[in-house]
Short mmCIF file of C-alpha atoms and ligand atoms in Angstrom, two decimals:
data_model
loop_
_atom_site.label_atom_id
_atom_site.label_comp_id
_atom_site.label_asym_id
_atom_site.label_seq_id
_atom_site.Cartn_x
_atom_site.Cartn_y
_atom_site.Cartn_z
CA MET A 1 -194.22 21.71 20.82
CA LEU A 2 -193.87 22.14 24.68
CA ARG A 3 -195.72 19.72 26.65
CA ARG A 4 -197.60 20.64 30.19
CA LEU A 5 -198.71 18.61 32.76
CA SER A 6 -202.06 20.60 34.11
CA LEU A 7 -200.67 20.18 38.67
CA ALA A 8 -203.87 18.07 39.12
CA ALA A 9 -202.47 15.56 36.01
CA ALA A 10 -198.92 15.77 37.77
CA ALA A 11 -199.52 15.12 41.29
CA SER A 12 -202.54 11.71 40.22
CA ALA A 13 -198.95 10.66 37.69
CA LEU A 14 -197.41 11.44 41.10
CA ALA A 15 -199.71 9.66 42.68
CA ALA A 16 -199.86 6.49 40.74
CA HIS A 17 -195.29 5.69 41.18
CA THR A 18 -195.62 5.73 44.23
CA ALA A 19 -198.09 3.73 44.77
CA HIS A 20 -196.32 0.80 42.34
CA ARG A 21 -193.37 1.99 43.84
CA ALA A 22 -194.91 0.25 46.75
CA SER A 23 -196.82 -3.13 45.06
CA CYS A 24 -193.30 -3.71 43.36
CA ARG A 25 -190.96 -3.03 47.67
CA SER A 26 -194.36 -5.06 48.42
CA ASN A 27 -194.68 -7.58 46.06
CA PRO A 28 -191.74 -10.90 46.82
CA ASP A 29 -191.29 -11.62 43.68
CA GLY A 30 -190.84 -8.45 43.11
CA ILE A 31 -187.67 -6.55 40.72
CA THR A 32 -187.69 -5.27 44.29
CA LYS A 33 -185.32 -7.92 45.12
CA LEU A 34 -182.37 -7.33 43.15
CA ARG A 35 -181.76 -3.84 45.43
CA HIS A 36 -180.34 -5.59 48.93
CA GLN A 37 -178.34 -2.18 49.56
CA ASP A 38 -175.36 -3.68 51.05
CA TYR A 39 -173.18 -2.03 49.90
CA SER A 40 -172.43 2.29 50.16
CA LEU A 41 -173.05 4.42 47.30
CA ALA A 42 -169.20 6.01 47.24
CA ASP A 43 -169.92 8.59 43.62
CA HIS A 44 -172.64 9.83 41.33
CA ASN A 45 -173.11 11.71 38.51
CA HIS A 46 -174.88 11.78 35.12
CA GLY A 47 -175.16 13.22 31.97
CA LYS A 48 -175.67 13.23 28.63
CA ALA A 49 -172.77 12.49 26.33
CA ARG A 50 -171.74 13.16 22.40
CA VAL A 51 -173.93 15.58 22.47
CA ARG A 52 -173.02 16.67 18.94
CA VAL A 53 -173.83 20.30 17.64
CA LEU A 54 -173.22 22.90 15.13
CA ARG A 55 -173.48 26.32 15.04
CA VAL A 56 -173.36 29.07 12.10
CA ARG A 57 -172.83 32.53 13.38
CA ARG A 58 -174.21 34.97 10.32
CA GLU A 59 -173.63 38.41 11.82
CA SER A 60 -171.80 38.90 8.57
CA ALA A 61 -171.24 38.29 5.12
CA THR A 62 -168.91 36.12 6.37
CA HIS A 63 -170.09 33.95 8.14
CA ILE A 64 -168.36 31.98 11.08
CA VAL A 65 -169.08 28.02 11.86
CA GLN A 66 -168.16 25.75 14.83
CA GLU A 67 -168.53 22.34 16.04
CA TYR A 68 -168.16 20.88 19.55
CA THR A 69 -169.38 17.21 20.19
CA VAL A 70 -170.60 17.76 23.91
CA ALA A 71 -170.73 15.85 27.60
CA THR A 72 -172.73 17.12 30.53
CA ARG A 73 -172.10 15.82 34.10
CA LEU A 74 -174.56 17.09 36.81
CA PHE A 75 -173.74 17.38 40.51
CA SER A 76 -176.49 17.20 43.64
CA PRO A 77 -176.06 15.84 47.18
CA ILE A 78 -179.66 15.08 46.45
CA TYR A 79 -179.25 12.67 43.26
CA SER A 80 -177.56 9.45 45.82
CA ALA A 81 -181.74 9.47 46.43
CA VAL A 82 -182.07 8.03 42.62
CA PHE A 83 -179.18 5.98 43.43
CA THR A 84 -180.84 4.27 46.30
CA GLU A 85 -183.31 5.25 46.75
CA GLU A 86 -185.70 4.97 43.33
CA ASP A 87 -185.73 8.60 43.44
CA ASN A 88 -186.18 10.74 40.29
CA ARG A 89 -188.78 13.33 41.20
CA ALA A 90 -186.25 15.79 41.29
CA LEU A 91 -184.53 14.17 37.91
CA VAL A 92 -182.86 16.10 35.13
CA ALA A 93 -183.42 13.57 32.03
CA THR A 94 -179.93 13.26 30.28
CA ASP A 95 -182.40 13.20 27.63
CA THR A 96 -183.58 17.67 29.16
CA GLN A 97 -179.16 17.97 29.77
CA LYS A 98 -178.94 17.69 25.47
CA ASN A 99 -181.61 20.17 24.40
CA THR A 100 -179.79 22.20 27.13
CA VAL A 101 -176.61 22.02 23.96
CA TYR A 102 -178.59 23.16 21.18
CA ILE A 103 -180.92 26.43 23.89
CA VAL A 104 -177.25 27.48 24.86
CA ALA A 105 -175.98 27.50 21.27
CA LYS A 106 -178.68 29.01 20.08
CA ARG A 107 -178.39 31.50 22.87
CA SER A 108 -175.04 32.19 23.46
CA SER A 109 -172.49 34.60 22.07
CA ALA A 110 -169.27 32.43 23.37
CA THR A 111 -166.60 32.52 20.63
CA THR A 112 -164.91 29.95 22.01
CA PRO A 113 -164.87 25.79 23.40
CA GLU A 114 -163.91 26.85 27.05
CA GLY A 115 -167.34 30.32 26.44
CA PHE A 116 -169.87 28.02 25.51
CA GLY A 117 -168.83 24.92 28.62
CA ILE A 118 -169.29 28.23 30.85
CA ASP A 119 -173.02 29.68 29.26
CA ILE A 120 -173.76 25.42 29.31
CA CYS A 121 -172.67 25.50 32.98
CA ARG A 122 -174.43 28.71 34.25
CA HIS A 123 -177.96 28.03 31.94
CA LEU A 124 -177.43 24.28 33.40
CA LEU A 125 -176.93 25.77 37.19
CA HIS A 126 -179.44 28.44 37.35
CA GLU A 127 -182.31 26.90 36.31
CA TYR A 128 -182.21 23.70 38.12
CA PRO A 129 -181.54 25.35 42.44
CA MET A 130 -181.02 21.58 43.42
CA LEU A 131 -177.28 21.61 40.99
CA SER A 132 -174.43 21.77 43.52
CA ALA A 133 -172.25 21.60 39.86
CA VAL A 134 -171.75 20.99 36.46
CA GLU A 135 -169.04 19.98 34.21
CA VAL A 136 -169.02 20.40 30.34
CA ASP A 137 -166.69 18.86 27.40
CA VAL A 138 -166.28 20.43 24.58
CA ASN A 139 -164.08 18.94 21.75
CA GLU A 140 -164.53 21.35 19.52
CA THR A 141 -164.15 20.72 15.05
CA ILE A 142 -161.69 22.56 13.44
CA TRP A 143 -162.89 23.78 10.16
CA GLN A 144 -160.82 26.13 8.43
CA ARG A 145 -161.73 28.95 5.86
CA VAL A 146 -161.14 28.03 2.20
CA MET A 147 -158.46 30.52 1.09
CA ASN A 148 -159.97 31.54 -2.81
CA ASP A 149 -156.65 32.99 -4.48
CA GLY A 150 -155.22 34.55 -1.62
CA VAL A 151 -159.02 35.79 -0.66
CA PRO A 152 -160.33 33.87 2.20
CA HIS A 153 -163.70 32.31 0.72
CA GLU A 154 -166.93 33.28 3.46
CA HIS A 155 -168.77 30.99 3.54
CA GLY A 156 -166.55 27.07 2.36
CA PHE A 157 -164.33 25.16 4.61
CA THR A 158 -163.11 22.67 5.19
CA LYS A 159 -161.31 20.58 7.91
CA VAL A 160 -158.87 20.09 9.36
CA THR A 161 -158.59 16.22 11.09
CA PRO A 162 -158.23 14.82 13.55
CA GLU A 163 -156.99 17.64 15.15
CA VAL A 164 -159.08 18.59 18.31
CA ASN A 165 -159.44 21.50 20.10
CA THR A 166 -161.13 21.12 23.83
CA ALA A 167 -161.81 22.18 27.42
CA ARG A 168 -163.11 20.40 30.36
CA VAL A 169 -165.05 23.22 33.20
CA ARG A 170 -166.09 22.73 35.96
CA LEU A 171 -168.41 25.45 37.65
CA THR A 172 -169.94 25.36 41.41
CA ARG A 173 -173.53 27.34 42.63
CA ASP A 174 -171.14 28.81 45.04
CA GLU A 175 -171.35 32.38 43.21
CA LYS A 176 -167.50 32.49 45.26
CA ASP A 177 -166.06 30.33 42.46
CA GLN A 178 -164.35 31.05 39.31
CA PRO A 179 -165.01 28.02 37.19
CA VAL A 180 -161.76 25.59 37.23
CA VAL A 181 -161.24 26.02 33.53
CA VAL A 182 -158.82 22.89 31.46
CA SER A 183 -158.00 23.82 27.89
CA GLY A 184 -156.65 21.41 24.93
CA VAL A 185 -155.98 19.56 22.06
CA LYS A 186 -155.79 16.21 20.35
CA GLY A 187 -154.58 14.84 17.48
CA LEU A 188 -152.48 16.96 16.98
CA THR A 189 -150.96 15.29 14.38
CA VAL A 190 -146.01 16.13 13.61
CA LEU A 191 -144.74 14.36 11.05
CA LYS A 192 -139.97 15.44 11.23
CA THR A 193 -137.76 14.02 8.60
CA THR A 194 -134.77 14.84 10.11
CA GLN A 195 -133.31 16.02 13.29
CA SER A 196 -134.07 13.60 15.41
CA GLY A 197 -131.89 11.17 16.25
CA PHE A 198 -132.36 8.03 20.09
CA THR A 199 -129.37 6.91 21.67
CA GLU A 200 -127.59 6.31 24.85
CA TYR A 201 -130.43 4.30 26.00
CA LEU A 202 -130.08 1.56 28.77
CA GLN A 203 -128.33 -1.61 26.32
CA ASP A 204 -129.02 -5.07 27.76
CA LYS A 205 -130.04 -8.66 26.36
CA TYR A 206 -133.27 -7.83 26.07
CA THR A 207 -132.30 -4.82 23.44
CA LEU A 208 -133.14 -4.61 19.83
CA LEU A 209 -133.87 -0.97 19.18
CA PRO A 210 -130.49 0.28 17.36
CA PRO A 211 -128.80 2.83 18.16
CA THR A 212 -129.40 6.43 15.76
CA TYR A 213 -128.73 9.16 15.28
CA GLU A 214 -131.26 9.98 12.30
CA ARG A 215 -135.07 9.16 11.73
CA CYS A 216 -138.74 10.29 11.10
CA MET A 217 -139.75 11.21 14.33
CA ALA A 218 -144.60 11.34 14.49
CA THR A 219 -146.80 11.70 17.28
CA GLU A 220 -149.99 12.27 17.14
CA MET A 221 -149.64 15.09 20.40
CA ALA A 222 -152.56 15.85 22.66
CA ALA A 223 -151.84 18.76 25.28
CA GLU A 224 -154.15 20.00 28.07
CA TRP A 225 -152.89 23.41 30.16
CA ARG A 226 -154.48 24.70 33.38
CA TYR A 227 -155.13 28.55 34.63
CA LEU A 228 -153.87 30.47 36.96
CA PRO A 229 -155.28 30.67 40.11
CA GLY A 230 -158.52 33.65 39.13
CA LYS A 231 -157.71 33.26 35.61
CA ALA A 232 -159.56 30.79 34.28
CA GLY A 233 -162.72 32.64 33.88
CA THR A 234 -161.39 35.22 32.47
CA VAL A 235 -158.54 34.31 30.06
CA ASP A 236 -159.20 35.66 26.58
CA TYR A 237 -158.96 31.82 25.78
CA SER A 238 -158.62 31.40 22.18
CA SER A 239 -155.61 33.79 21.68
CA VAL A 240 -153.90 31.44 24.53
CA ARG A 241 -154.17 28.30 22.12
CA ALA A 242 -153.13 30.19 20.10
CA GLU A 243 -149.56 31.03 20.95
CA VAL A 244 -149.65 27.57 22.87
CA ASN A 245 -150.48 25.45 19.34
CA LYS A 246 -146.98 27.38 18.59
CA GLN A 247 -144.49 27.27 21.06
CA LEU A 248 -145.88 23.25 20.84
CA LEU A 249 -144.99 23.22 17.05
CA ASN A 250 -142.36 25.58 17.08
CA GLY A 251 -140.54 23.56 19.95
CA TYR A 252 -140.92 20.91 18.37
CA PHE A 253 -139.35 21.98 14.85
CA GLY A 254 -137.72 24.14 16.09
CA PRO A 255 -137.33 27.54 13.31
CA SER A 256 -137.90 26.85 9.65
CA LYS A 257 -134.89 26.67 8.23
CA GLY A 258 -132.81 24.34 10.09
CA GLY A 259 -134.87 22.52 13.08
CA VAL A 260 -134.21 21.48 16.11
CA TYR A 261 -132.39 18.47 17.00
CA SER A 262 -134.56 16.17 19.25
CA VAL A 263 -132.01 13.48 21.78
CA SER A 264 -135.57 11.66 22.99
CA LEU A 265 -139.08 13.21 22.82
CA GLN A 266 -139.25 13.19 26.75
CA ALA A 267 -136.83 15.75 26.02
CA THR A 268 -138.25 17.57 24.19
CA ILE A 269 -142.02 17.93 25.34
CA TYR A 270 -140.28 18.75 28.23
CA ASP A 271 -138.55 21.32 25.71
CA ILE A 272 -142.10 22.06 25.09
CA GLY A 273 -144.14 22.55 27.95
CA CYS A 274 -140.93 24.98 29.39
CA LEU A 275 -141.60 27.08 25.93
CA VAL A 276 -145.27 27.33 26.27
CA LEU A 277 -144.79 28.27 30.54
CA SER A 278 -142.81 30.56 28.48
CA ALA A 279 -144.68 32.65 25.85
CA ALA A 280 -148.13 32.29 28.13
CA PRO A 281 -148.24 33.47 31.55
CA ASP A 282 -152.07 32.82 32.58
CA ILE A 283 -151.61 29.02 32.12
CA SER A 284 -150.19 27.89 35.47
CA SER A 285 -149.57 23.50 34.38
CA ILE A 286 -149.76 21.74 30.82
CA SER A 287 -149.60 17.94 30.79
CA ILE A 288 -148.77 16.94 26.53
CA SER A 289 -149.12 13.84 26.31
CA THR A 290 -147.54 12.02 22.68
CA PRO A 291 -147.67 8.23 21.49
CA ASN A 292 -145.14 7.78 18.85
CA LEU A 293 -145.97 7.52 15.19
CA HIS A 294 -142.81 5.12 13.94
CA TYR A 295 -142.22 4.86 10.86
CA LEU A 296 -139.73 2.33 10.44
CA PRO A 297 -136.43 2.03 8.48
CA PHE A 298 -137.37 -0.86 5.17
CA ARG A 299 -134.04 -2.22 5.69
CA SER A 300 -134.98 -4.82 4.15
CA LEU A 301 -134.17 -2.50 0.23
CA GLU A 302 -130.24 -4.00 1.43
CA ALA A 303 -131.85 -7.65 0.07
CA LEU A 304 -133.65 -6.26 -2.70
CA GLY A 305 -130.10 -4.75 -4.07
CA GLU A 306 -130.90 -1.11 -3.13
CA LYS A 307 -129.83 1.14 -0.77
CA PHE A 308 -131.34 1.73 2.86
CA GLU A 309 -131.13 6.52 2.34
CA ASP A 310 -132.97 7.05 4.86
CA ASP A 311 -136.46 7.36 2.21
CA VAL A 312 -138.28 4.64 2.81
CA PHE A 313 -140.79 3.50 5.46
CA ILE A 314 -142.94 1.80 7.26
CA PRO A 315 -145.55 3.42 9.05
CA THR A 316 -146.77 2.05 12.25
CA ASN A 317 -148.40 3.60 14.68
CA GLU A 318 -149.27 -0.43 17.00
CA PRO A 319 -147.31 -0.47 19.32
CA SER A 320 -146.74 2.82 20.79
CA GLY A 321 -145.12 4.54 22.54
CA SER A 322 -146.69 6.19 25.37
CA ILE A 323 -144.38 9.98 26.50
CA GLN A 324 -146.10 11.50 28.94
CA CYS A 325 -144.84 14.40 31.13
CA LYS A 326 -146.87 17.44 33.03
CA VAL A 327 -144.47 20.67 33.50
CA ALA A 328 -146.07 23.46 36.27
CA ARG A 329 -144.59 26.98 37.17
O1 URC B 401 -137.62 9.03 21.87
C1 URC B 401 -138.08 8.37 22.39
N1 URC B 401 -138.12 7.24 23.41
C2 URC B 401 -138.10 5.99 23.76
O2 URC B 401 -138.27 5.82 24.41
C3 URC B 401 -138.13 5.74 23.06
N2 URC B 401 -138.08 3.74 23.08
C4 URC B 401 -137.93 3.61 21.83
O3 URC B 401 -137.61 3.10 21.64
N3 URC B 401 -137.52 4.76 21.10
C5 URC B 401 -137.78 5.87 21.62
N4 URC B 401 -137.77 7.03 21.59
#
């Protein structure tokens, strides 16, 4: 139920609050003693993180689900006073921001994390004139429709983990400003069992790793892509996403028959970046990060009287290589 304060009650609450602050300040032993304000506030924002929502769209018997984990961040020059002057009067509480996510989930017709993020930004800028900019992160948990003997189920889904679709949106008040949108995917976990080697790297007294033309290559890939100027607010995010996903897998694995040889993760992710930019003309750049998941040959098989034939490995994920690149037009 909505609770409304009458104007008179609000004025008297504010007067009490002001008197309370004044008394704190005038009390030499009060809590405000901690405030010495010798330094300037260099940067600030406030928001709500990890707001989780499931939207079920029931426009037909075939339901559509969207599960999002959202973070909001609000920006306003006047909010410096919240930090330095203890002045909360214009402050949009993080709890209110959390409620906003659910209100937009109810009202928005967005079908993508990017569109949902833009709608949250627009709602907040519209409702709160003191805001100069809003940033929203939307991470989408992927639910895949169940197939029953080749027939898509109307309302049954399985969770694709740990893969998550991501969107980061920033919108400023200036109406001419297009949203800045960064789309992405993380947790895309891939393994190829051949067509990968690692040789000819620097060898010195600290090197123990034997060169190989045959290894398992696995990684938990993360990628983020940006759009060309003017495109971020208008592209079809889901078809760009589908194209990027296709090229991430295509570049990593190559054709289903025979695959493609990788001389290093570095060379492979650069190739993937180039494939993405040539397949998705609206993207200006893509950053790819690939912490290796190592599958170490279990060579002790030999000591146990068996032969290692690239067939028995020890899965490890710590420590992991951390290989990243950004490819731009
Ligand atoms: O693809 C790889 N790149 C490296 O830089 C590296 N370093 C390493 O030990 N193994 C690998 N593999």
